[in-house]
PDB file of C-alpha atoms in Angstrom:
ATOM      1  CA  UNK A 264      77.801  66.711 -15.788  1.00 49.00           C
ATOM      2  CA  UNK A 265      75.998  67.264 -19.030  1.00 54.00           C
ATOM      3  CA  UNK A 266      77.178  69.326 -21.936  1.00 78.00           C
ATOM      4  CA  UNK A 267      76.241  72.954 -21.263  1.00 75.00           C
ATOM      5  CA  UNK A 268      76.483  73.862 -24.961  1.00 74.00           C
ATOM      6  CA  UNK A 269      74.125  71.067 -25.961  1.00 77.00           C
ATOM      7  CA  UNK A 270      71.754  72.040 -23.163  1.00 74.00           C
ATOM      8  CA  UNK A 271      71.853  75.730 -24.064  1.00 72.00           C
ATOM      9  CA  UNK A 272      71.348  75.043 -27.756  1.00 70.00           C
ATOM     10  CA  UNK A 273      68.352  72.827 -27.040  1.00 70.00           C
ATOM     11  CA  UNK A 274      66.784  75.405 -24.736  1.00 65.00           C
ATOM     12  CA  UNK A 275      67.559  78.465 -26.820  1.00 62.00           C
ATOM     13  CA  UNK A 276      66.834  77.156 -30.285  1.00 61.00           C
ATOM     14  CA  UNK A 277      64.627  74.060 -30.185  1.00 61.00           C
ATOM     15  CA  UNK A 278      62.604  74.276 -26.985  1.00 53.00           C
ATOM     16  CA  UNK A 279      59.243  75.857 -27.643  1.00 53.00           C
ATOM     17  CA  UNK A 280      58.414  76.179 -23.950  1.00 59.00           C
ATOM     18  CA  UNK A 281      59.850  79.703 -23.832  1.00 57.00           C
ATOM     19  CA  UNK A 282      60.256  82.656 -26.098  1.00 59.00           C
ATOM     20  CA  UNK A 283      62.793  85.350 -25.411  1.00 60.00           C
ATOM     21  CA  UNK A 284      61.374  88.506 -23.924  1.00 58.00           C
ATOM     22  CA  UNK A 285      60.341  90.232 -20.747  1.00 57.00           C
ATOM     23  CA  UNK A 286      58.897  87.577 -18.451  1.00 54.00           C
ATOM     24  CA  UNK A 287      55.477  87.763 -16.932  1.00 51.00           C
ATOM     25  CA  UNK A 288      56.089  89.129 -13.446  1.00 49.00           C
ATOM     26  CA  UNK A 289      59.024  91.224 -14.621  1.00 50.00           C
ATOM     27  CA  UNK A 290      61.828  88.784 -13.781  1.00 49.00           C
ATOM     28  CA  UNK A 291      62.268  90.162 -10.291  1.00 50.00           C
ATOM     29  CA  UNK A 292      65.295  87.991  -9.513  1.00 55.00           C
ATOM     30  CA  UNK A 293      63.049  85.073  -8.659  1.00 57.00           C
ATOM     31  CA  UNK A 294      62.865  82.170 -11.100  1.00 56.00           C
ATOM     32  CA  UNK A 295      59.203  81.693 -10.174  1.00 55.00           C
ATOM     33  CA  UNK A 296      58.488  84.966 -12.008  1.00 54.00           C
ATOM     34  CA  UNK A 297      59.116  82.999 -15.205  1.00 53.00           C
ATOM     35  CA  UNK A 298      56.148  80.668 -14.971  1.00 52.00           C
ATOM     36  CA  UNK A 299      54.695  82.172 -18.157  1.00 56.00           C
ATOM     37  CA  UNK A 300      56.028  81.533 -21.645  1.00 60.00           C
ATOM     38  CA  UNK A 301      58.608  84.319 -21.912  1.00 66.00           C
ATOM     39  CA  UNK A 302      62.070  84.234 -20.398  1.00 71.00           C
ATOM     40  CA  UNK A 303      64.951  86.662 -20.388  1.00 77.00           C
ATOM     41  CA  UNK A 304      68.633  85.892 -20.879  1.00 82.00           C
ATOM     42  CA  UNK A 305      69.397  85.187 -17.211  1.00 84.00           C
ATOM     43  CA  UNK A 306      66.622  82.610 -16.915  1.00 81.00           C
ATOM     44  CA  UNK A 307      67.680  80.839 -20.106  1.00 82.00           C
ATOM     45  CA  UNK A 308      71.278  80.625 -18.794  1.00 86.00           C
ATOM     46  CA  UNK A 309      69.934  79.323 -15.468  1.00 86.00           C
ATOM     47  CA  UNK A 310      67.929  76.631 -17.269  1.00 82.00           C
ATOM     48  CA  UNK A 311      70.895  75.659 -19.457  1.00 85.00           C
ATOM     49  CA  UNK A 312      72.997  75.117 -16.322  1.00 87.00           C
ATOM     50  CA  UNK A 313      70.257  73.072 -14.638  1.00 85.00           C
ATOM     51  CA  UNK A 314      69.682  70.873 -17.684  1.00 83.00           C
ATOM     52  CA  UNK A 315      73.432  70.257 -17.977  1.00 86.00           C
ATOM     53  CA  UNK A 316      73.574  69.121 -14.334  1.00 88.00           C
ATOM     54  CA  UNK A 317      75.110  72.212 -12.740  1.00 88.00           C
ATOM     55  CA  UNK A 318      73.577  73.314  -9.450  1.00 89.00           C
ATOM     56  CA  UNK A 319      73.920  77.065 -10.019  1.00 89.00           C
ATOM     57  CA  UNK A 320      71.279  79.305  -8.431  1.00 90.00           C
ATOM     58  CA  UNK A 321      69.210  81.709 -10.471  1.00 89.00           C
ATOM     59  CA  UNK A 322      70.981  85.063 -10.692  1.00 88.00           C
ATOM     60  CA  UNK A 323      69.612  87.808 -12.892  1.00 85.00           C
ATOM     61  CA  UNK A 324      72.095  90.131 -14.587  1.00 84.00           C
ATOM     62  CA  UNK A 325      71.956  92.516 -11.623  1.00 83.00           C
ATOM     63  CA  UNK A 326      72.672  89.620  -9.251  1.00 86.00           C
ATOM     64  CA  UNK A 327      75.782  88.568 -11.143  1.00 89.00           C
ATOM     65  CA  UNK A 328      77.705  91.816 -10.963  1.00 87.00           C
ATOM     66  CA  UNK A 329      78.198  94.354  -8.162  1.00 87.00           C
ATOM     67  CA  UNK A 330      80.508  97.354  -8.546  1.00 87.00           C
ATOM     68  CA  UNK A 331      81.960  96.017 -11.812  1.00 84.00           C
ATOM     69  CA  UNK A 332      82.930  92.679 -10.254  1.00 88.00           C
ATOM     70  CA  UNK A 333      81.268  89.339  -9.606  1.00 91.00           C
ATOM     71  CA  UNK A 334      78.803  89.553  -6.761  1.00 92.00           C
ATOM     72  CA  UNK A 335      79.649  87.575  -3.631  1.00 94.00           C
ATOM     73  CA  UNK A 336      77.034  84.970  -4.535  1.00 92.00           C
ATOM     74  CA  UNK A 337      78.103  84.725  -8.193  1.00 92.00           C
ATOM     75  CA  UNK A 338      81.763  84.308  -7.176  1.00 94.00           C
ATOM     76  CA  UNK A 339      80.799  81.003  -5.529  1.00 94.00           C
ATOM     77  CA  UNK A 340      79.921  79.588  -8.954  1.00 92.00           C
ATOM     78  CA  UNK A 341      81.690  81.672 -11.593  1.00 92.00           C
ATOM     79  CA  UNK A 342      85.137  83.129 -12.155  1.00 92.00           C
ATOM     80  CA  UNK A 343      86.347  85.966 -14.331  1.00 91.00           C
ATOM     81  CA  UNK A 344      88.668  84.912 -17.140  1.00 91.00           C
ATOM     82  CA  UNK A 345      90.246  86.800 -20.037  1.00 90.00           C
ATOM     83  CA  UNK A 346      87.991  86.664 -23.100  1.00 86.00           C
ATOM     84  CA  UNK A 347      90.837  85.044 -25.049  1.00 87.00           C
ATOM     85  CA  UNK A 348      90.516  82.040 -22.698  1.00 89.00           C
ATOM     86  CA  UNK A 349      86.751  81.671 -23.138  1.00 88.00           C
ATOM     87  CA  UNK A 350      85.491  78.350 -24.450  1.00 87.00           C
ATOM     88  CA  UNK A 351      82.107  76.967 -25.465  1.00 86.00           C
ATOM     89  CA  UNK A 352      79.951  76.426 -22.405  1.00 86.00           C
ATOM     90  CA  UNK A 353      81.267  79.445 -20.528  1.00 89.00           C
ATOM     91  CA  UNK A 354      78.785  81.996 -19.236  1.00 90.00           C
ATOM     92  CA  UNK A 355      79.493  85.393 -20.751  1.00 89.00           C
ATOM     93  CA  UNK A 356      78.314  88.642 -19.168  1.00 88.00           C
ATOM     94  CA  UNK A 357      78.330  92.175 -20.405  1.00 82.00           C
ATOM     95  CA  UNK A 358      76.289  95.036 -18.942  1.00 81.00           C
ATOM     96  CA  UNK A 359      72.635  94.118 -19.030  1.00 81.00           C
ATOM     97  CA  UNK A 360      73.051  90.730 -20.726  1.00 87.00           C
ATOM     98  CA  UNK A 361      74.260  87.213 -19.981  1.00 88.00           C
ATOM     99  CA  UNK A 362      74.635  84.252 -22.340  1.00 87.00           C
ATOM    100  CA  UNK A 363      76.174  80.819 -22.801  1.00 86.00           C
ATOM    101  CA  UNK A 364      78.994  80.819 -25.317  1.00 86.00           C
ATOM    102  CA  UNK A 365      78.262  78.140 -27.918  1.00 81.00           C
ATOM    103  CA  UNK A 366      81.268  78.665 -30.200  1.00 81.00           C
ATOM    104  CA  UNK A 367      84.459  80.719 -30.098  1.00 74.00           C
ATOM    105  CA  UNK A 368      87.607  81.012 -32.147  1.00 73.00           C
ATOM    106  CA  UNK A 369      89.625  82.588 -29.342  1.00 66.00           C
ATOM    107  CA  UNK A 370      90.215  85.973 -30.895  1.00 60.00           C
TER     108      UNK A 370
END
């Protein structure tokens, strides 16, 4: 497996293929909606996982969480941990946003 932090950093900060924003097609939960040049947070996390060698399906922020818990599909790939245990490379979610943690001091 590749380094998710390295992959995320390359995609988020040095890859000019995408700019952050509302995707063309509205990001309907289908990665094919992102065939334009804009991508939202969930698609960038999806791409970071793919480039690092993780076979995680595309899940938009609504597909990750159901009733304040991981969705059934997301639970196949992710687990909930205390924030104090988070480490670089972890996928972080809070309502309406998802990201790859690139650094963390544990507090």
